[in-house]
XYZ file of C-alpha atoms in Angstrom:
329
model
C -19.141 35.797 57.347
C -20.574 31.779 57.450
C -23.901 32.031 59.716
C -24.738 27.754 60.190
C -27.229 27.404 62.120
C -26.206 25.429 64.467
C -27.823 22.162 66.069
C -24.572 20.450 67.661
C -24.924 16.804 67.949
C -27.809 13.786 68.096
C -27.596 10.224 69.599
C -28.010 7.478 67.487
C -26.028 9.137 64.626
C -24.797 6.365 62.566
C -20.874 6.170 63.428
C -19.361 2.485 62.241
C -18.712 0.574 59.503
C -20.654 -2.046 58.347
C -18.141 -4.536 56.918
C -14.336 -4.472 57.712
C -12.190 -2.101 55.188
C -9.193 -2.828 53.736
C -6.973 0.566 52.797
C -3.988 0.393 51.390
C -1.986 2.906 53.503
C -2.437 0.707 56.229
C -1.061 -2.668 54.666
C 2.417 -1.439 53.240
C 3.450 -5.437 53.034
C 0.020 -5.627 50.272
C 0.735 -7.170 46.813
C -0.036 -4.712 44.543
C 0.056 -7.512 41.799
C -2.435 -9.806 43.469
C -4.814 -7.197 44.529
C -5.358 -5.601 41.156
C -5.185 -9.498 39.566
C -8.502 -10.058 42.926
C -9.772 -6.173 42.084
C -10.024 -7.882 38.010
C -11.095 -10.920 38.944
C -14.027 -9.037 40.692
C -13.171 -11.307 45.312
C -12.580 -7.655 45.944
C -14.071 -4.455 45.438
C -12.056 -1.535 45.023
C -14.646 1.176 47.259
C -12.745 4.822 46.858
C -9.248 4.904 45.748
C -6.693 2.932 47.973
C -9.624 1.044 50.234
C -11.192 -2.245 49.129
C -13.802 -4.656 50.607
C -14.342 -8.347 49.758
C -16.550 -8.247 47.467
C -18.820 -10.397 48.422
C -19.619 -8.403 51.848
C -19.770 -5.515 50.022
C -22.522 -6.506 47.464
C -24.467 -8.271 51.183
C -24.127 -4.456 51.494
C -27.259 -2.551 50.986
C -26.987 0.288 48.284
C -27.488 2.846 51.285
C -25.103 1.354 53.487
C -22.831 1.126 50.316
C -23.096 5.118 50.090
C -22.515 4.882 53.566
C -18.874 3.130 53.034
C -17.887 5.637 50.717
C -18.920 8.729 53.315
C -16.562 6.537 56.012
C -13.444 5.675 53.952
C -14.505 9.836 52.372
C -14.152 11.611 55.745
C -11.429 9.336 57.132
C -8.922 10.587 54.627
C -9.925 13.967 54.454
C -7.270 16.692 55.824
C -9.428 18.283 57.558
C -13.512 18.770 59.105
C -15.308 17.820 55.366
C -19.805 19.182 55.601
C -21.971 16.512 53.690
C -25.028 17.149 52.436
C -27.906 16.011 49.806
C -27.494 11.886 50.112
C -24.178 11.548 51.781
C -25.821 13.093 54.205
C -28.831 11.256 53.985
C -26.918 7.491 54.532
C -25.636 8.737 57.418
C -29.543 9.504 59.337
C -30.648 6.167 57.189
C -33.273 7.801 55.216
C -33.315 5.713 52.049
C -34.327 6.682 48.727
C -35.522 4.780 45.588
C -33.006 4.314 42.759
C -28.969 4.453 42.597
C -26.549 5.545 45.305
C -24.196 7.562 43.712
C -20.657 6.992 42.892
C -19.551 10.868 44.649
C -19.753 12.060 47.617
C -21.787 15.697 47.710
C -19.527 17.888 50.980
C -20.622 21.681 50.373
C -18.458 24.543 49.816
C -17.637 27.702 51.034
C -19.850 29.749 47.542
C -16.270 31.723 46.833
C -14.271 27.963 46.008
C -16.402 26.872 43.409
C -17.711 24.038 42.320
C -14.611 21.704 41.408
C -15.398 18.038 42.203
C -12.161 15.387 41.687
C -12.444 11.696 42.403
C -14.666 10.122 44.633
C -15.580 13.223 46.322
C -18.972 16.426 44.917
C -18.175 19.450 45.984
C -20.833 21.888 46.028
C -19.628 25.517 46.523
C -22.502 27.004 48.107
C -21.792 28.136 51.350
C -23.137 27.787 54.980
C -25.863 30.928 55.265
C -28.549 29.649 57.320
C -28.426 25.774 56.831
C -28.951 23.424 60.065
C -25.238 21.267 61.068
C -24.774 19.525 63.356
C -21.079 16.862 64.720
C -20.291 14.170 62.910
C -16.952 12.184 63.741
C -14.776 15.798 63.945
C -16.899 16.255 60.407
C -20.537 18.638 59.866
C -23.648 17.420 57.811
C -26.935 18.516 57.741
C -29.466 17.387 59.941
C -32.446 14.913 58.651
C -34.579 18.570 58.182
C -31.479 20.229 56.219
C -31.347 17.154 53.974
C -35.081 16.665 54.087
C -35.368 20.405 52.476
C -32.253 19.529 50.640
C -33.400 16.730 48.514
C -37.189 17.740 47.833
C -35.755 20.623 46.459
C -33.456 18.764 44.631
C -35.557 16.238 43.081
C -39.050 15.908 41.684
C -42.063 15.727 43.678
C -42.015 11.935 43.728
C -38.508 11.829 46.023
C -39.055 14.858 47.736
C -42.113 13.262 49.074
C -40.084 10.324 50.016
C -37.307 12.371 51.692
C -39.522 14.169 53.674
C -41.680 10.729 54.564
C -37.710 8.687 55.724
C -37.165 12.460 58.389
C -40.782 11.722 59.466
C -40.811 8.206 59.413
C -41.980 7.269 63.153
C -41.818 3.213 63.295
C -38.143 3.612 63.172
C -35.712 1.987 64.884
C -34.613 5.547 67.783
C -37.962 7.332 66.452
C -38.214 10.308 63.676
C -35.442 12.186 62.991
C -37.785 15.290 62.788
C -41.376 16.802 63.030
C -43.356 18.635 60.352
C -42.931 21.305 62.039
C -39.941 21.792 62.654
C -39.455 20.988 58.682
C -42.066 24.211 58.702
C -40.158 25.879 60.849
C -36.607 25.534 58.907
C -38.284 26.175 55.466
C -40.033 29.369 56.951
C -36.028 30.026 58.357
C -34.185 29.389 55.852
C -36.372 29.773 52.266
C -34.342 29.747 48.923
C -35.009 29.031 45.426
C -35.668 25.793 44.368
C -37.977 25.682 48.098
C -41.026 26.058 45.405
C -41.660 22.343 45.378
C -41.001 22.044 48.765
C -44.274 22.941 51.125
C -46.679 20.314 48.795
C -43.741 18.009 49.169
C -44.680 18.367 53.529
C -48.260 18.912 53.400
C -47.891 15.518 51.834
C -45.790 13.904 53.652
C -46.522 11.288 57.190
C -44.666 9.885 59.576
C -46.492 6.136 58.630
C -44.698 4.992 55.859
C -42.441 2.357 56.730
C -40.184 1.908 53.622
C -39.474 4.143 50.266
C -41.841 1.576 48.453
C -45.094 2.663 50.321
C -44.116 6.206 50.051
C -43.862 6.305 46.487
C -47.070 4.383 46.422
C -48.785 7.273 47.820
C -48.042 9.138 45.501
C -48.964 6.749 42.315
C -52.445 6.135 44.052
C -53.205 9.829 44.657
C -51.904 10.588 40.328
C -53.953 7.674 39.695
C -57.122 8.857 41.216
C -57.975 6.807 43.886
C -59.024 8.149 47.035
C -56.511 8.990 49.943
C -56.003 5.929 51.755
C -54.950 5.589 56.222
C -52.001 3.788 56.276
C -51.284 1.262 59.216
C -54.050 0.596 60.292
C -54.668 -1.761 63.358
C -56.321 -4.893 62.347
C -56.686 -8.723 64.866
C -55.934 -11.505 63.203
C -57.891 -14.186 64.297
C -55.081 -15.809 65.532
C -54.490 -12.938 67.593
C -51.248 -11.550 65.499
C -51.726 -7.687 64.640
C -51.941 -6.843 60.098
C -51.089 -3.231 59.551
C -52.628 -3.053 55.459
C -49.866 -0.679 54.062
C -53.111 1.347 52.846
C -57.046 1.316 54.020
C -59.451 2.987 51.920
C -62.572 3.257 54.876
C -64.616 4.422 52.231
C -64.394 0.927 50.726
C -63.475 -1.817 53.054
C -60.337 -2.410 50.465
C -56.925 -2.754 51.948
C -53.631 -2.762 49.414
C -50.399 -3.737 50.253
C -47.431 -3.128 48.152
C -45.245 -6.691 48.693
C -42.004 -5.887 49.202
C -39.335 -8.517 48.372
C -37.339 -8.178 51.179
C -39.357 -9.650 54.337
C -38.060 -13.517 51.513
C -34.741 -12.668 51.398
C -33.605 -9.991 53.854
C -32.012 -11.875 56.374
C -33.102 -8.993 59.538
C -36.153 -9.412 58.471
C -35.894 -12.939 58.158
C -35.306 -13.059 61.909
C -34.108 -16.939 61.041
C -36.681 -17.839 58.904
C -36.027 -19.551 55.790
C -37.291 -17.641 52.681
C -40.041 -21.599 52.408
C -41.384 -19.441 56.291
C -41.255 -16.367 55.752
C -43.498 -17.271 52.311
C -46.245 -19.234 54.169
C -46.349 -16.928 57.029
C -46.950 -13.921 54.451
C -49.370 -15.909 53.082
C -51.236 -16.837 56.366
C -51.073 -13.057 56.813
C -53.138 -11.930 53.962
C -56.188 -14.718 53.693
C -56.703 -13.943 57.115
C -57.227 -10.470 56.261
C -58.903 -11.334 53.418
C -61.450 -13.004 54.960
C -61.637 -9.354 57.462
C -61.952 -6.636 54.725
C -64.562 -6.594 51.481
C -61.328 -6.655 49.438
C -57.136 -7.048 49.570
C -55.310 -5.470 46.405
C -51.727 -6.941 46.484
C -49.200 -5.983 43.963
C -44.349 -5.385 43.655
C -42.179 -3.423 42.008
C -43.726 -3.794 38.131
C -47.156 -1.716 39.537
C -44.995 1.294 40.236
C -42.690 1.181 37.038
C -46.228 0.833 35.103
C -48.473 3.129 36.363
C -51.169 1.274 34.152
C -50.673 -2.001 35.583
C -51.653 -0.771 39.359
C -54.869 0.949 37.805
C -55.958 -2.045 36.718
C -55.175 -4.005 39.218
C -56.532 -2.055 41.701
C -59.954 -1.288 39.551
C -60.288 -4.888 38.957
C -60.771 -5.612 42.562
C -63.297 -2.562 42.597
C -61.705 0.346 44.122
C -62.931 3.258 41.717
C -60.905 5.708 40.471
C -61.804 9.819 39.912
C -59.792 9.769 36.879
C -60.109 7.904 33.761
C -57.427 4.956 32.523
C -53.863 6.361 32.113
C -52.357 5.767 28.566
C -48.773 3.927 28.211
C -46.317 4.325 31.229
């Protein structure tokens, strides 16, 4: 007997397509030969069978929104209600990740059905006992808390922390998706095999990590032996603006930041500025912050891919580690 933990619906959950999608079934006048030629030429991208988008619009989407678009297309053509889970539920809730998003949409089905996957769908025959579900566009999706736990249970520690941080992120538009108490209560109520690593990820999680790279950086800092930082500490710059560095090591008056490139290229983050203007503003901000602390370290993605580089950057800037320099990657 199925006994999902029913949570109803949540205001603000994403439901609309981020781009215009053209569907073969809605356009009987489409010339299939011409469409195939456009796909081959690269001007049109196939999302799932029978659904297409202009390639320039598709490529302008974030990887999460590309997967979200696939989820919408699969849901809209399903013959009955589907139950979304894992990365597909994360895309619905706006919970980001590091690495490539899957091409297939993850759905949960009854245990007796078998887990056969085909086309754009990956089926998980896990049943619905003690799973928190909520309504979504005539379908069901695991709640943010359930989604975070499912992802954490299926991931290594870094990605488990990222999933937890994304669910707890308090500066998200509309606020945090859940809280630590809800996560812990759900673990206690639905404990199962694979949850062994989840409590540690919850304990390490924070509502203050503003991006997946910041979450990844926290894990790396801990593994490299650096002190636990204060996150998003507020500094009032001489011009009155507020600076909140990603990390601040109080005992050493040392601020540190992951310098992502999105702020220089993402139209939403640019907010009408040119990339050059954004770069100059960021330089002025960093210079002002540097004059207020004893040390400021900054790094980009390569330092996460090669932790020895991150170790060298921080120790060269005067931040001590309790561990020796790691060997290799």
